[in-house]
Coordinates of C-alpha atoms and ligand atoms in Angstrom, one line a residue:
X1 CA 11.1 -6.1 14.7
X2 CA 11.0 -2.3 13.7
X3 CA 8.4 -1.9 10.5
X4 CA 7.9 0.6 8.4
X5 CA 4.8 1.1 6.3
X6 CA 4.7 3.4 3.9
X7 CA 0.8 4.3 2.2
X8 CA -1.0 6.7 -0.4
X9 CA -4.5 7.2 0.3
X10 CA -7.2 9.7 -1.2
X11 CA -10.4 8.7 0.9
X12 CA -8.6 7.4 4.0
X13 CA -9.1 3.3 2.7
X14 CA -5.6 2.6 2.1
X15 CA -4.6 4.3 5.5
X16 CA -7.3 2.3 7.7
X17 CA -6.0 -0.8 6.1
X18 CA -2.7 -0.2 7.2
X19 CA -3.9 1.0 10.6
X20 CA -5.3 -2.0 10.8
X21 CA -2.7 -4.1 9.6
X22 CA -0.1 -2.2 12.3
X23 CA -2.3 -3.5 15.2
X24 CA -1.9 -7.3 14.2
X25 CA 1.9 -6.9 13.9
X26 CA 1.5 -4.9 17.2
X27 CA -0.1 -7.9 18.6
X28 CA 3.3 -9.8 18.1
X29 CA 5.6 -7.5 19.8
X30 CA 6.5 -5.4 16.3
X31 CA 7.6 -1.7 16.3
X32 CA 5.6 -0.2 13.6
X33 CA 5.6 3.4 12.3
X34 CA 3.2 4.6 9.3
X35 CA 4.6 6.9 7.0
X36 CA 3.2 8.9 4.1
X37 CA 4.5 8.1 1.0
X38 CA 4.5 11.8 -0.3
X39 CA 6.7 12.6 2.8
X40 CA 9.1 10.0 1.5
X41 CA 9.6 8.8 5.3
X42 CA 14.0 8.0 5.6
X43 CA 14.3 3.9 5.8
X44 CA 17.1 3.7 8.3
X45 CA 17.3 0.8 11.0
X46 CA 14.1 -1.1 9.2
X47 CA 13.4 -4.8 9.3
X48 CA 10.6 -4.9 7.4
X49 CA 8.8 -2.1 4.8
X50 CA 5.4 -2.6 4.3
X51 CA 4.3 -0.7 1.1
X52 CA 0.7 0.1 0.4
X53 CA -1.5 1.8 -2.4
X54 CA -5.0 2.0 -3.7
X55 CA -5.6 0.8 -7.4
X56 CA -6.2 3.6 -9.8
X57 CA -6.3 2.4 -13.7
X58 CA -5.3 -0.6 -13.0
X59 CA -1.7 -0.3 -11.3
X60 CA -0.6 3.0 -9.4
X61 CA -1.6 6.0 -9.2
X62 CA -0.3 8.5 -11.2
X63 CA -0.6 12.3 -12.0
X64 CA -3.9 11.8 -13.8
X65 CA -5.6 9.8 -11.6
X66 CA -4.6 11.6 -8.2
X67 CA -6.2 14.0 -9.9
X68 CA -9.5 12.5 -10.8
X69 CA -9.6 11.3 -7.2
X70 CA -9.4 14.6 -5.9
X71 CA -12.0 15.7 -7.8
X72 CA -14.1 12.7 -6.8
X73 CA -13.7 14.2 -3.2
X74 CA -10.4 12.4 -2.1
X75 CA -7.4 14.1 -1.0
X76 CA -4.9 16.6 -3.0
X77 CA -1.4 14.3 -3.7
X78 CA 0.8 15.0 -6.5
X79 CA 3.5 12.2 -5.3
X80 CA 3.2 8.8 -4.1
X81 CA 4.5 5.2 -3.9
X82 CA 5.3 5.2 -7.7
X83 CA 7.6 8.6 -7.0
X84 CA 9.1 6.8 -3.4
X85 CA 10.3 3.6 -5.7
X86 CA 12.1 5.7 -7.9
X87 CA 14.3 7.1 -5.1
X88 CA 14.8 4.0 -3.4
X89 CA 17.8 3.1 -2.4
X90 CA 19.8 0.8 -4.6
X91 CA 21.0 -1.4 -2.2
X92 CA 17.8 -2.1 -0.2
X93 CA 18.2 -4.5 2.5
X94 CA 14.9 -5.1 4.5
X95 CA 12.3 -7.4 3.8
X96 CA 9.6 -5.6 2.2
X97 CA 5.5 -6.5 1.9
X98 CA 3.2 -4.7 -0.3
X99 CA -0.4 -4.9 -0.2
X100 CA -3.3 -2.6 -1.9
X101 CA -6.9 -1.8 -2.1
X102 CA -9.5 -2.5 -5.0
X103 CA -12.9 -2.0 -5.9
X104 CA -13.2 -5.4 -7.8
X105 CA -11.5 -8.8 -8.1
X106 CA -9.9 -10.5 -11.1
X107 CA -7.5 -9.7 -13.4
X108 CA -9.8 -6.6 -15.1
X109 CA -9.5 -5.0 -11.4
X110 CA -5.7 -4.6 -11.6
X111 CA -3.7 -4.5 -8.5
X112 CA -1.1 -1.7 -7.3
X113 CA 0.7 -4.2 -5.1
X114 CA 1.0 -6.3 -8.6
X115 CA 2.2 -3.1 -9.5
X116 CA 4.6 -2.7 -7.3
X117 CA 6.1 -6.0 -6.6
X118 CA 6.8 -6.3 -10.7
X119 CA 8.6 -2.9 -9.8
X120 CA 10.9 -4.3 -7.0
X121 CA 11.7 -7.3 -9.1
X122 CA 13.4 -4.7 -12.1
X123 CA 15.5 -3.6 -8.7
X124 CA 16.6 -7.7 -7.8
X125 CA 14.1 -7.0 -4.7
X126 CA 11.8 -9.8 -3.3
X127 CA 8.5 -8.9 -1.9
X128 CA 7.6 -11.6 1.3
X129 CA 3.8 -10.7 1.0
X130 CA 1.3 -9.4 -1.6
X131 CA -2.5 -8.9 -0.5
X132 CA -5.6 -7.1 -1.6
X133 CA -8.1 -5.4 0.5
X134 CA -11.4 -4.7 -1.0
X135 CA -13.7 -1.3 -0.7
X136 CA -17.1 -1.3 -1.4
X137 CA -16.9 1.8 -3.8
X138 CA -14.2 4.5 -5.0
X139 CA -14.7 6.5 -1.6
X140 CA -14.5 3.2 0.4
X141 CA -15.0 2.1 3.0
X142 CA -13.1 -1.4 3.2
X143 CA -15.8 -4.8 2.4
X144 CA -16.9 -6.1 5.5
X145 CA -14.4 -8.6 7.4
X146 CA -11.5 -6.9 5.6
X147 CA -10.4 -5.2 8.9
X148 CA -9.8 -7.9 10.5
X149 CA -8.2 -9.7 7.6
X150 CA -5.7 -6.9 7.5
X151 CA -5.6 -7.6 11.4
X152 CA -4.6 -11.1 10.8
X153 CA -2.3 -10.2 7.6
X154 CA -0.3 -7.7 9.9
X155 CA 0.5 -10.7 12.5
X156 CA 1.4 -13.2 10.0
X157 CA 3.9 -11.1 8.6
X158 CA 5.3 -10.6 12.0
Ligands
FMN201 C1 -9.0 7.5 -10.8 C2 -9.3 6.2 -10.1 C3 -9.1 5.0 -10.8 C4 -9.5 3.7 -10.2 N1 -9.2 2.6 -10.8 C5 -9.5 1.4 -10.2 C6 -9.1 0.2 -10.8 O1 -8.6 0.1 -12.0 N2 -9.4 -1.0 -10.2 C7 -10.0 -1.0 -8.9 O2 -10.2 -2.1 -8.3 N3 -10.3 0.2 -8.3 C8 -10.0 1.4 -8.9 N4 -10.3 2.5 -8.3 C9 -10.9 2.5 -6.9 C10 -9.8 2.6 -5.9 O3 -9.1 1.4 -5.8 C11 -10.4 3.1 -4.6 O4 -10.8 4.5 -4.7 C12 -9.3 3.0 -3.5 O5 -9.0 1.6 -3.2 C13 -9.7 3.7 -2.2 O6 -8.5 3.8 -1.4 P1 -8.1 5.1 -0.7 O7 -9.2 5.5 0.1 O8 -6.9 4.7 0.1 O9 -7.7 6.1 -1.8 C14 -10.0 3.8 -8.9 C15 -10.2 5.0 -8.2 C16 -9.9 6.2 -8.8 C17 -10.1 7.5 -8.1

């Protein structure tokens, strides 16, 4: 199975998630490449895209916020996943998976994989897979055990 995953990160969360989530799928014979969303990686001969973000406001991040997470100390991004669904393809094939990370739980947290799966439903597109990962503070790093539950996640969804 050939996967792509496609993240936006400011303080490197987001990535290690995925990173992490690439060796589970690894562990069951799965192809994986990681891709920056900002690079708008091309989607060509993928079985399954794996789409990640960290929460800002809420939902996704946007202008404003990349901005305020620079400024926190994160890294400089004026595009991202919002900007990649907007030039998807119409006709979208592959399964695709979205997950996130968040500094809290419950519905006041928001979710950027809620985010984006309400997205992909405007385009007729069904998500397999929606999870959170949680980070102990704005710069990170991911809550304890959360590694390995994006280890495990990664295998299931192979
Ligand atoms: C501008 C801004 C807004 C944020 N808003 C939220 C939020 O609404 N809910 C939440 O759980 N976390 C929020 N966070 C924390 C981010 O989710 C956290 O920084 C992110 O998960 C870290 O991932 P990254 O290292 O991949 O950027 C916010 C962070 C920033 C910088």
């Amino acid at each position: 199975m050939n996967v792509l995953m496609i993240t936006e990160s400011y303080f490197g969360n987001t990535r290690r998630a995925a990173e992490a989530i690439r060796v589970g799928l690894q562990s069951r014979d799965a192809t994986v490449t990681i891709g920056d969303a900002a690079t708008g990686p091309a989607l060509t001969g993928v079985d399954l895209l794996i789409l990640g973000a960290p929460t800002h406001n809420m939902g996704l991040p946007k202008p404003a916020s990349r901005r305020q997470a620079h400024e926190k100390g994160g890294q400089a991004s004026t595009t991202g996943v919002a900007e990649l669904l907007e030039a998807l393809p119409g006709d979208l094939v592959c399964r695709v998976a979205v997950f996130d990370t968040v500094t809290g739980t419950g519905f006041f947290a928001g979710s950027a994989a809620k985010a984006i799966e309400k997205r992909l439903r405007r385009r007729s597109v069904t998500v397999i897979a929606r999870t959170s990962f949680l980070v102990t503070s704005t710069q990170g790093p991911l809550a304890d055990g959360e590694v390995d539950r994006a280890e495990q996640w990664g295998a299931s969804l192979a």
